[in-house]
Coordinates of C-alpha atoms and ligand atoms in Angstrom, one line a residue:
M18 CA 20.0 -12.2 25.3
K19 CA 23.6 -12.4 24.9
K20 CA 25.0 -9.1 24.4
Q21 CA 26.9 -9.0 21.4
W22 CA 29.6 -5.7 19.5
W23 CA 27.4 -6.8 16.6
M24 CA 23.8 -5.5 18.5
E25 CA 26.2 -2.1 19.5
T26 CA 26.8 -1.4 15.4
V27 CA 25.6 1.2 12.5
G28 CA 26.3 -0.4 9.0
Y29 CA 27.3 1.3 6.2
Q30 CA 26.3 -0.2 3.3
I31 CA 29.5 0.6 0.0
Y32 CA 28.3 -0.2 -3.9
P33 CA 32.3 0.3 -4.9
R34 CA 31.7 0.0 -8.4
S35 CA 29.4 4.0 -8.1
Y36 CA 31.5 5.0 -4.6
K37 CA 35.2 7.0 -5.9
D38 CA 37.2 6.4 -8.4
T39 CA 41.0 7.2 -8.1
N40 CA 42.1 6.2 -11.7
G41 CA 39.4 7.8 -14.5
D42 CA 38.2 4.8 -15.0
G43 CA 34.3 5.6 -14.0
I44 CA 34.2 3.2 -12.2
G45 CA 35.0 3.2 -8.2
D46 CA 37.3 0.8 -6.8
L47 CA 39.2 0.0 -3.6
P48 CA 42.0 2.3 -3.2
G49 CA 39.1 4.6 -3.3
I50 CA 37.3 3.2 -0.3
I51 CA 40.5 4.0 1.5
E52 CA 40.5 7.2 0.1
K53 CA 36.7 8.1 2.0
L54 CA 37.6 6.3 5.2
D55 CA 37.7 9.6 7.3
Y56 CA 34.3 10.0 5.5
I57 CA 32.9 7.0 6.6
A58 CA 34.9 7.0 9.7
S59 CA 33.5 10.9 10.5
L60 CA 29.6 9.5 10.0
G61 CA 30.5 7.8 12.8
V62 CA 29.3 3.8 11.3
N63 CA 31.9 1.1 13.0
L64 CA 30.4 -1.8 10.3
I65 CA 30.7 -1.6 6.7
W66 CA 29.5 -3.7 3.7
I67 CA 31.0 -4.3 0.7
C68 CA 29.1 -5.8 -2.1
P69 CA 31.3 -8.2 -4.4
F70 CA 34.2 -6.9 -5.5
Y71 CA 35.9 -10.3 -7.1
Q72 CA 37.0 -11.5 -10.4
S73 CA 33.8 -10.9 -12.5
P74 CA 32.8 -10.6 -15.9
M75 CA 30.2 -8.2 -14.6
D76 CA 27.1 -9.4 -15.8
D77 CA 25.1 -8.8 -13.0
N78 CA 28.0 -5.8 -11.1
G79 CA 30.5 -9.0 -9.4
Y80 CA 27.6 -11.7 -8.6
D81 CA 28.7 -13.1 -11.4
V82 CA 32.0 -14.1 -9.4
S83 CA 34.5 -16.3 -11.5
D84 CA 37.5 -16.2 -8.8
F85 CA 36.2 -15.7 -5.7
Y86 CA 40.2 -15.2 -4.0
D87 CA 41.3 -12.4 -6.3
V88 CA 39.8 -8.9 -6.2
D89 CA 38.8 -7.6 -9.8
P90 CA 41.5 -5.8 -11.3
L91 CA 38.5 -3.2 -11.9
F92 CA 38.6 -2.3 -8.2
G93 CA 41.9 -3.1 -7.6
T94 CA 44.2 -5.7 -6.0
L95 CA 44.2 -8.3 -3.2
E96 CA 47.5 -5.7 -1.3
D97 CA 44.4 -2.8 -1.8
A98 CA 41.6 -5.3 -0.2
K99 CA 44.1 -5.9 2.2
E100 CA 45.1 -2.7 3.0
L101 CA 41.3 -1.6 2.8
I102 CA 40.7 -4.3 6.0
R103 CA 43.7 -2.5 7.9
Q104 CA 43.1 0.7 7.7
A105 CA 39.1 0.1 8.6
H106 CA 39.8 -1.9 11.5
D107 CA 42.3 1.5 12.3
R108 CA 39.4 3.8 13.0
G109 CA 37.6 1.1 14.9
I110 CA 35.4 0.3 11.6
R111 CA 34.9 -3.8 10.7
V112 CA 34.7 -4.8 7.9
I113 CA 32.1 -7.8 5.8
L114 CA 32.1 -8.6 2.6
D115 CA 29.3 -9.7 0.5
L116 CA 29.6 -14.0 0.1
V117 CA 28.0 -15.3 -3.2
M118 CA 27.4 -18.9 -2.3
N119 CA 24.1 -19.7 -4.9
Q120 CA 26.0 -19.5 -7.9
T121 CA 28.9 -18.2 -9.6
S122 CA 29.9 -16.8 -13.4
D123 CA 29.5 -18.8 -16.2
E124 CA 33.5 -17.9 -16.7
H125 CA 34.5 -19.6 -12.9
P126 CA 36.8 -22.3 -13.9
W127 CA 33.9 -24.5 -12.0
F128 CA 31.8 -24.1 -14.2
V129 CA 34.1 -24.1 -17.7
E130 CA 34.9 -27.8 -16.2
S131 CA 31.3 -29.0 -15.5
R132 CA 30.2 -27.6 -18.6
S133 CA 32.6 -29.2 -20.4
S134 CA 31.6 -32.8 -20.7
K135 CA 29.1 -34.8 -18.4
E136 CA 31.9 -37.3 -17.2
N137 CA 33.8 -34.7 -15.9
S138 CA 34.3 -33.9 -11.5
K139 CA 32.4 -30.9 -11.4
R140 CA 29.8 -32.0 -13.6
D141 CA 27.5 -32.1 -10.5
W142 CA 28.8 -29.2 -8.8
Y143 CA 25.9 -27.6 -10.6
I144 CA 22.7 -28.0 -11.5
W145 CA 22.1 -30.4 -15.6
R146 CA 19.0 -32.3 -17.1
D147 CA 17.8 -32.8 -19.9
G148 CA 15.2 -30.5 -22.2
K149 CA 12.1 -31.9 -22.7
K150 CA 9.9 -32.2 -25.6
D151 CA 6.6 -30.5 -27.3
R152 CA 4.4 -32.3 -29.2
K153 CA 6.3 -30.6 -32.5
G154 CA 9.6 -32.3 -31.3
N155 CA 10.6 -28.6 -29.6
L156 CA 13.2 -28.2 -27.5
L157 CA 12.0 -26.6 -23.8
P158 CA 13.6 -26.2 -20.3
P159 CA 13.1 -29.2 -18.2
N160 CA 10.1 -27.5 -16.3
N161 CA 7.8 -24.0 -15.9
W162 CA 10.0 -22.4 -13.0
A163 CA 10.6 -18.7 -14.0
S164 CA 14.0 -16.9 -13.4
F165 CA 13.9 -14.3 -11.0
F166 CA 15.3 -11.9 -14.0
E167 CA 13.2 -13.1 -16.8
G168 CA 12.3 -16.2 -18.8
S169 CA 12.7 -19.5 -17.7
C170 CA 14.9 -20.7 -15.0
W171 CA 17.4 -22.7 -17.1
N172 CA 19.9 -22.5 -20.3
Y173 CA 20.4 -24.4 -23.2
D174 CA 23.7 -25.7 -23.0
E175 CA 25.3 -27.1 -26.4
T176 CA 28.5 -28.3 -25.4
T177 CA 26.7 -31.1 -24.2
G178 CA 22.8 -30.5 -25.3
Q179 CA 21.4 -30.6 -21.5
Y180 CA 20.5 -27.3 -19.4
Y181 CA 21.9 -25.3 -16.2
M182 CA 19.8 -24.2 -13.8
K183 CA 20.5 -20.3 -13.5
I184 CA 17.2 -18.3 -11.2
F185 CA 19.4 -14.8 -12.1
S186 CA 21.3 -13.8 -15.7
N187 CA 22.7 -16.8 -18.1
K188 CA 25.5 -15.5 -16.8
M189 CA 25.1 -17.1 -13.5
P190 CA 24.5 -21.0 -13.3
D191 CA 23.1 -21.9 -9.9
L192 CA 25.5 -24.3 -7.8
N193 CA 24.3 -27.6 -6.6
W194 CA 24.4 -27.7 -2.6
E195 CA 24.1 -31.3 -2.8
N196 CA 27.3 -31.5 -3.7
D197 CA 29.3 -32.2 -0.3
E198 CA 33.2 -31.4 -2.3
L199 CA 30.5 -28.3 -3.1
R200 CA 30.0 -27.3 0.4
K201 CA 33.7 -27.5 1.0
A202 CA 34.4 -25.8 -1.7
M203 CA 32.3 -23.2 -0.2
A204 CA 33.3 -23.5 3.3
E205 CA 37.2 -23.2 2.5
M206 CA 36.0 -19.8 1.0
A207 CA 34.6 -18.1 3.2
K208 CA 37.4 -19.4 5.2
W209 CA 40.3 -17.7 3.7
W210 CA 38.5 -14.2 3.8
L211 CA 38.0 -14.9 7.4
D212 CA 41.7 -15.6 8.0
L213 CA 42.6 -13.1 6.0
G214 CA 41.1 -10.8 9.0
V215 CA 37.1 -10.1 7.2
D216 CA 34.7 -9.7 10.3
G217 CA 32.2 -11.2 8.4
F218 CA 29.7 -11.1 5.8
R219 CA 25.9 -9.8 3.6
V220 CA 25.3 -13.7 2.2
D221 CA 23.6 -13.0 -1.1
A222 CA 20.4 -14.8 -2.0
I223 CA 20.8 -17.5 0.8
A224 CA 17.3 -18.7 0.3
H225 CA 17.5 -20.2 -2.6
L226 CA 20.7 -23.0 -2.0
A227 CA 18.4 -25.9 -1.8
K228 CA 16.1 -26.6 -4.7
D229 CA 13.2 -29.0 -4.7
I230 CA 15.2 -31.9 -6.2
T231 CA 12.2 -33.7 -7.6
F232 CA 12.0 -30.6 -10.5
R233 CA 8.2 -31.0 -11.1
N234 CA 6.4 -28.2 -13.0
S235 CA 4.9 -25.1 -10.7
K236 CA 1.5 -25.8 -10.4
M237 CA 1.1 -22.2 -10.5
N238 CA -1.4 -21.0 -13.4
V239 CA 0.8 -19.2 -15.8
E240 CA -0.9 -18.1 -19.4
P241 CA 0.6 -20.3 -22.1
G242 CA 4.3 -19.8 -23.1
H243 CA 5.3 -18.0 -19.8
F244 CA 7.1 -19.1 -17.2
A245 CA 5.8 -19.7 -13.5
P246 CA 7.1 -17.2 -11.2
D247 CA 7.2 -19.7 -8.5
W248 CA 9.5 -19.2 -5.8
R249 CA 8.9 -21.6 -3.4
K250 CA 10.0 -23.7 -5.6
F251 CA 14.1 -22.8 -4.8
S252 CA 13.6 -20.4 -1.5
N253 CA 13.1 -21.7 2.2
R254 CA 13.7 -25.2 1.9
D255 CA 13.9 -27.7 4.4
R256 CA 16.9 -29.1 3.6
L257 CA 18.9 -25.3 3.2
F258 CA 18.8 -25.4 6.9
D259 CA 20.6 -28.8 7.2
Y260 CA 23.3 -27.1 4.2
L261 CA 23.3 -23.9 7.0
A262 CA 24.0 -26.0 10.0
E263 CA 27.1 -27.7 8.7
F264 CA 28.2 -24.1 7.3
H265 CA 28.1 -22.4 10.6
D266 CA 29.9 -26.0 12.3
D267 CA 32.6 -26.0 10.2
V268 CA 33.5 -22.2 9.6
L269 CA 31.2 -19.1 11.4
A270 CA 31.7 -21.5 14.7
H271 CA 35.3 -21.1 14.7
Y272 CA 35.3 -17.2 14.0
D273 CA 34.1 -14.2 15.9
C274 CA 32.2 -12.7 13.2
V275 CA 29.4 -11.8 11.7
T276 CA 26.7 -12.4 8.9
V277 CA 23.5 -11.3 7.4
G278 CA 22.1 -13.5 5.3
E279 CA 19.9 -12.0 2.3
V280 CA 16.2 -13.8 2.4
G281 CA 14.3 -11.9 0.2
G282 CA 10.5 -11.7 -0.3
G283 CA 10.0 -14.8 0.3
A284 CA 11.0 -15.5 4.3
N285 CA 8.9 -14.6 6.6
E286 CA 9.6 -13.6 10.6
K287 CA 9.2 -17.3 11.7
E288 CA 10.8 -18.6 8.8
A289 CA 13.9 -16.1 10.3
E290 CA 14.0 -17.7 13.0
R291 CA 15.0 -20.2 11.1
Y292 CA 18.1 -18.6 9.6
A293 CA 19.4 -16.6 12.4
G294 CA 17.0 -17.3 15.6
L295 CA 19.2 -16.3 19.0
N296 CA 19.7 -19.7 19.2
T297 CA 19.9 -21.1 15.7
K298 CA 23.1 -23.4 14.4
G299 CA 22.9 -20.1 11.5
F300 CA 23.4 -16.0 10.4
N301 CA 22.9 -14.0 13.2
M302 CA 20.8 -11.6 11.7
V303 CA 18.9 -12.1 7.7
F304 CA 17.7 -8.5 5.4
N305 CA 13.8 -9.3 4.4
F306 CA 12.4 -6.9 1.5
D307 CA 8.6 -6.1 2.7
H308 CA 9.1 -2.6 4.0
C309 CA 11.0 -2.0 0.8
W310 CA 8.6 -2.7 -1.6
K311 CA 6.1 -0.6 -0.9
N312 CA 5.2 2.6 -3.5
G313 CA 5.3 0.9 -6.5
A314 CA 9.3 0.0 -6.1
F315 CA 8.8 -3.3 -6.8
G316 CA 6.6 -5.8 -9.6
D317 CA 3.9 -4.7 -12.0
E318 CA 4.2 -2.0 -14.2
G319 CA 0.3 -0.6 -13.2
R320 CA 1.8 0.1 -9.7
T321 CA 4.3 2.9 -10.6
V322 CA 2.2 5.2 -12.7
G323 CA 1.1 8.5 -10.8
K324 CA 2.1 10.8 -7.6
L325 CA 2.4 8.0 -4.6
T326 CA 1.3 8.0 -1.5
T327 CA 2.4 5.6 1.4
D328 CA 0.1 3.3 2.7
V329 CA 1.3 4.5 6.4
I330 CA -0.8 2.3 8.5
D331 CA 0.8 -0.9 6.0
L332 CA 4.1 -0.1 6.0
K333 CA 4.5 0.7 10.3
K334 CA 2.5 -3.2 10.7
T335 CA 4.9 -4.4 8.3
F336 CA 7.6 -2.8 10.7
E337 CA 5.8 -4.2 13.5
R338 CA 5.2 -7.7 12.1
W339 CA 8.6 -8.5 12.0
I340 CA 10.1 -6.7 15.4
L341 CA 7.4 -8.0 17.4
G342 CA 7.9 -11.5 15.7
C343 CA 11.4 -11.5 16.3
E344 CA 11.3 -10.0 19.9
G345 CA 13.9 -12.0 22.0
K346 CA 14.2 -15.0 19.6
V347 CA 16.1 -13.1 16.4
W348 CA 18.2 -10.4 15.7
M349 CA 17.0 -7.8 13.5
P350 CA 19.1 -5.7 11.0
Q351 CA 16.7 -2.7 9.5
Y352 CA 17.4 -1.0 6.7
W353 CA 15.5 1.4 4.3
L354 CA 17.2 0.4 0.5
N355 CA 20.4 -1.2 -0.5
H356 CA 21.6 -1.8 -4.2
D357 CA 19.0 -3.8 -5.4
H358 CA 15.6 -0.8 -4.3
P359 CA 15.1 2.7 -5.0
R360 CA 16.0 5.6 -3.2
V361 CA 14.3 6.2 0.1
V362 CA 13.9 9.4 0.2
S363 CA 12.4 9.2 -3.9
Q364 CA 10.3 6.3 -2.5
Y365 CA 9.0 7.0 1.3
G366 CA 10.0 10.9 1.4
D367 CA 9.9 14.2 -1.3
P368 CA 12.8 14.1 -3.3
D369 CA 11.7 17.9 -4.4
E370 CA 10.5 20.1 -1.9
Y371 CA 11.1 18.6 1.5
H372 CA 14.3 16.9 0.6
R373 CA 16.3 17.8 3.3
I374 CA 13.2 16.6 6.2
S375 CA 12.2 13.8 4.5
A376 CA 15.5 12.3 4.3
Q377 CA 16.2 13.5 8.0
M378 CA 12.5 11.9 9.0
L379 CA 13.7 8.4 7.1
G380 CA 17.3 8.9 9.2
A381 CA 15.4 9.2 12.8
V382 CA 13.5 6.1 11.8
L383 CA 15.8 3.9 10.5
L384 CA 18.3 4.9 13.3
T385 CA 16.0 4.3 16.4
L386 CA 13.9 1.4 15.4
P387 CA 15.3 -2.3 17.3
G388 CA 18.2 -4.3 15.1
T389 CA 21.0 -3.3 13.7
P390 CA 20.8 -0.6 10.8
F391 CA 22.1 0.2 7.9
I392 CA 23.1 2.8 5.9
Y393 CA 23.5 2.5 2.2
N394 CA 25.6 4.8 0.7
G395 CA 24.0 8.7 -0.4
E396 CA 21.0 7.8 1.9
E397 CA 22.8 9.7 4.4
I398 CA 23.2 12.6 1.6
G399 CA 19.5 12.2 0.7
M400 CA 20.5 10.8 -2.6
T401 CA 17.3 10.6 -4.9
N402 CA 16.0 8.6 -7.7
V403 CA 17.4 8.3 -11.2
D404 CA 16.2 11.5 -13.6
Y405 CA 17.3 9.7 -16.4
D406 CA 15.3 10.6 -19.6
S407 CA 15.8 7.4 -22.0
V408 CA 16.2 3.9 -21.6
D409 CA 19.2 3.2 -22.6
D410 CA 20.5 5.2 -19.4
F411 CA 20.1 1.8 -17.3
N412 CA 22.5 -0.9 -17.6
D413 CA 21.7 -3.3 -14.3
V414 CA 21.0 -6.9 -16.0
W415 CA 18.1 -6.6 -15.0
V416 CA 16.6 -4.0 -16.9
R417 CA 18.8 -5.3 -19.9
N418 CA 16.3 -8.4 -19.0
Y419 CA 13.6 -6.7 -19.6
V420 CA 13.2 -4.4 -22.0
P421 CA 13.3 -6.1 -25.2
S422 CA 9.7 -8.4 -23.7
A423 CA 8.5 -4.7 -22.4
R424 CA 9.1 -3.3 -25.7
K425 CA 6.5 -5.4 -27.0
R426 CA 4.3 -4.7 -24.3
I427 CA 3.9 -0.8 -23.5
S428 CA 5.3 2.4 -24.4
E429 CA 8.6 3.9 -24.3
E430 CA 7.5 6.4 -21.9
R431 CA 5.7 3.7 -19.8
I432 CA 9.2 2.0 -19.6
L433 CA 11.1 4.8 -18.7
T434 CA 8.2 5.9 -16.2
H435 CA 8.1 2.1 -15.2
L436 CA 12.4 2.7 -14.4
R437 CA 12.8 5.6 -13.0
R438 CA 10.8 4.4 -9.8
A439 CA 12.1 0.8 -9.5
S440 CA 15.1 0.0 -11.3
R441 CA 17.7 -0.9 -9.1
D442 CA 20.0 1.1 -11.5
N443 CA 18.4 4.0 -9.0
A444 CA 20.6 3.3 -6.6
R445 CA 22.9 2.3 -8.2
T446 CA 24.6 5.7 -9.6
P447 CA 27.8 7.5 -8.7
M448 CA 28.5 8.9 -4.8
Q449 CA 27.7 12.7 -4.7
W450 CA 30.9 13.6 -3.5
D451 CA 30.9 17.5 -4.6
D452 CA 29.5 19.9 -7.3
S453 CA 32.4 19.5 -9.6
E454 CA 32.2 17.5 -12.8
N455 CA 30.7 13.9 -12.3
A456 CA 30.2 14.9 -8.8
G457 CA 34.0 14.2 -7.9
F458 CA 33.1 10.7 -8.4
T459 CA 35.5 10.4 -11.7
T460 CA 38.1 12.4 -13.7
G461 CA 36.7 10.2 -16.2
K462 CA 32.9 9.2 -17.7
P463 CA 30.9 7.6 -14.9
H464 CA 29.9 4.2 -15.6
L465 CA 26.2 5.2 -14.8
K466 CA 25.2 9.1 -15.3
V467 CA 25.0 11.2 -12.3
V468 CA 21.9 12.0 -11.6
G469 CA 21.5 16.2 -11.9
N470 CA 20.9 17.2 -8.8
Y471 CA 24.6 17.0 -7.7
K472 CA 25.7 20.8 -7.8
K473 CA 22.6 21.2 -5.0
I474 CA 22.8 17.2 -3.3
N475 CA 26.2 15.9 -2.5
V476 CA 28.6 15.4 0.5
R477 CA 31.0 19.0 0.4
N478 CA 27.9 21.3 0.5
Q479 CA 26.5 19.0 3.5
E480 CA 29.4 18.9 5.4
N481 CA 28.9 22.6 6.2
D482 CA 26.3 22.6 6.6
D483 CA 25.1 22.2 10.2
E484 CA 21.3 21.3 9.3
S485 CA 21.5 18.9 6.4
V486 CA 20.3 15.7 5.9
L487 CA 24.3 14.3 6.3
S488 CA 24.8 16.6 10.1
M489 CA 21.7 14.9 10.8
Y490 CA 22.9 11.8 10.6
K491 CA 25.8 12.2 12.4
R492 CA 23.7 13.4 15.3
L493 CA 21.6 10.2 15.2
I494 CA 24.0 7.4 14.5
Q495 CA 26.0 9.4 17.9
L496 CA 22.0 9.4 20.0
R497 CA 22.3 5.6 18.9
L498 CA 25.9 4.5 19.5
H499 CA 27.4 6.9 22.3
S500 CA 24.6 8.8 24.1
D501 CA 22.9 8.2 27.4
L502 CA 19.9 6.7 25.5
K503 CA 21.8 4.2 23.9
D504 CA 20.7 1.1 25.8
V505 CA 16.8 1.8 25.4
L506 CA 17.8 2.5 21.2
I507 CA 19.9 -0.3 20.5
Y508 CA 18.1 -3.5 23.5
G509 CA 15.0 -1.3 24.5
K510 CA 11.1 -2.9 24.2
F511 CA 9.2 -1.8 20.6
E512 CA 5.5 -0.4 21.2
L513 CA 4.1 1.2 18.3
I514 CA 1.9 4.0 19.3
Q515 CA -1.6 4.9 18.2
D516 CA -1.1 2.6 15.2
N517 CA -4.1 3.7 13.0
H518 CA -3.1 7.1 12.9
P519 CA -3.3 7.2 8.9
D520 CA -0.2 9.8 8.2
V521 CA 2.1 8.6 11.7
F522 CA 4.4 6.9 12.5
A523 CA 4.9 6.4 16.0
Y524 CA 6.2 3.7 18.1
R525 CA 8.2 3.7 21.7
R526 CA 11.5 2.7 23.3
Y527 CA 10.8 1.3 26.7
D528 CA 13.8 -0.7 29.1
E529 CA 13.3 -0.3 33.3
K530 CA 15.7 3.2 33.1
N531 CA 13.9 4.9 29.7
E532 CA 11.3 5.9 27.8
V533 CA 11.8 7.0 24.1
I534 CA 9.5 8.1 21.9
I535 CA 9.7 8.7 18.5
I536 CA 6.7 10.4 16.0
A537 CA 7.4 10.9 12.2
N538 CA 5.2 12.3 10.0
F539 CA 5.5 10.7 6.9
R540 CA 3.1 13.1 5.0
D541 CA 3.9 16.5 3.0
R542 CA 1.4 18.5 5.0
N543 CA 0.5 19.7 8.2
V544 CA -1.0 16.8 10.8
I545 CA -2.6 16.6 14.2
F546 CA -1.0 13.6 16.6
E547 CA -1.3 14.2 20.5
I548 CA 0.0 12.8 23.1
D549 CA 1.0 14.2 26.3
Y550 CA 4.0 16.5 24.9
D551 CA 4.9 17.9 28.5
S552 CA 6.1 14.9 30.1
Y553 CA 8.7 14.8 27.4
D554 CA 11.5 17.2 26.7
I555 CA 13.1 17.5 23.5
V556 CA 15.9 14.9 22.8
C557 CA 16.0 15.4 18.6
S558 CA 13.9 16.9 15.8
N559 CA 14.1 18.4 12.5
V560 CA 11.3 21.4 12.5
K561 CA 11.7 24.2 15.4
N562 CA 7.9 23.2 16.5
S563 CA 6.3 22.0 19.8
G564 CA 2.8 20.5 20.5
C565 CA 0.2 18.4 18.8
E566 CA 0.8 19.5 15.2
F567 CA 3.2 18.4 12.8
M568 CA 4.9 20.1 10.2
P569 CA 5.0 18.2 7.0
Y570 CA 7.6 15.3 7.8
E571 CA 8.3 16.7 10.7
F572 CA 10.0 13.8 13.4
R573 CA 10.5 14.2 17.5
I574 CA 12.5 12.1 19.9
L575 CA 11.1 12.5 22.3
K576 CA 12.6 11.4 26.5
A577 CA 10.1 11.0 29.4
K578 CA 10.8 13.6 31.6
G579 CA 12.8 12.6 34.2
G580 CA 13.8 8.9 32.7
Ligands
NOJ25 C1 21.1 -10.1 -4.3 C2 22.6 -9.3 -4.4 O1 21.8 -8.4 -4.1 C3 22.0 -8.9 -6.2 O2 22.4 -7.7 -6.5 C4 22.4 -10.0 -7.2 O3 21.7 -9.4 -8.5 C5 21.4 -10.9 -7.0 N1 21.5 -11.4 -5.0 C6 22.6 -12.3 -7.2 O4 23.1 -12.1 -6.8

């Protein structure tokens, strides 16, 4: 395998809306990211991924783009974007943007044209179909496919009396990748940003570009009046890989860039090779969701009740399946969460009693797995899920679509419990910089309420504390990128140890020269984990301890003696 610069990086994902506001409008902006570049550099990361800041009506916080070539005034200007790229590069930090290729906003000029008439030259850039009629003559969508954000994946448009496809919100019409001109336009846009100096892309919703173009009904069993969540109809379809190969040849092959496709929950590790095999014309890596969806983080309301108990065997086997399935074939990104998932310390750790220790343990796992680790902003200080006491405090488009239908089924309290565990807003609250009003994020009214624990959990507190979550993340990043264990941690092989241990996630990373063992207790109680400790030295840990009894959420990174 040829070593690449992006294998030797630690990424840091920034959700610009919630990172740092410099103009007091309650929304984070690009000058805010520039202001924090020294902080970002102090973490030791060498790559940032910035979520969309293009012009957008913000129905889905920027994933509904109305102009790919400009920055939304909420976030700043194109000059700010250039300055951000320049200043990040000055600090040795590469910058990747979120490339949104599956859909645009309904306010994008392409769609405005497309919807204007059936004859318009951009009509075919989107997916338009006639509706159907039921026995009583009522108009129905062209088929029974569900959208990811509730309801049908079609929306009726009165101008021409047809439906357009939208697998996310009504304001996010899907692009028609079968159209040659559209594909060329997307390639041009990606080149434009690469020419401007960005180092690559996280490619949004990439699994969905190709649809089943028969548009036949799904045969999935659903209750009458409901739509079928049959994601295969628009996920990982063969035709998609033709588009990706073309995009690779037209765009990616001409730049020294990195690409991470978001393939979500639909693709497995075998399909990952089709997207990002080391010898495939596609992307360099793909994000999967399999390990992020446990503990009620996703799915039905029933799974978000009661105390969380991680199924550690299931969790580590999920990692193992991906890591061994990809070994030698696909380079993986590793991450605990992004802006679509709950906070990891609330999901697999303990946000209260063992906050510090459990957040550090999760960081240790992330930064010692094979692949390129991505830290999500705020994770490095152990930010937690929200403590909101009203459904109205949430703001995500998914929540806005979900709540009206949920109110017909379950109590307000149940909805609130569900959202506090599963909502995407958990990860989107303002970054907690210090203990001043609004956590130092804004001088105005923040677009989402700050989590109540900011006086305790914030960057300033942790920067001055050698024992903090933040200090541990910095140490772990140094260990991964700059220590004598760098090679084994980045390129070494992976093997679970005692894979059926119910409480501990332990594994070995090894190459010809070194052997490193990582042992992580996922329980809030002492557990026993036996290996021959005399043969190893402790390289890093979050509790002063030795022997086979592990304290709650304790981790140890061990190195073989003489190695
Ligand atoms: C995945 C993004 O991460 C998510 O935030 C967004 O809602 C959908 N794609 C649609 O673009």
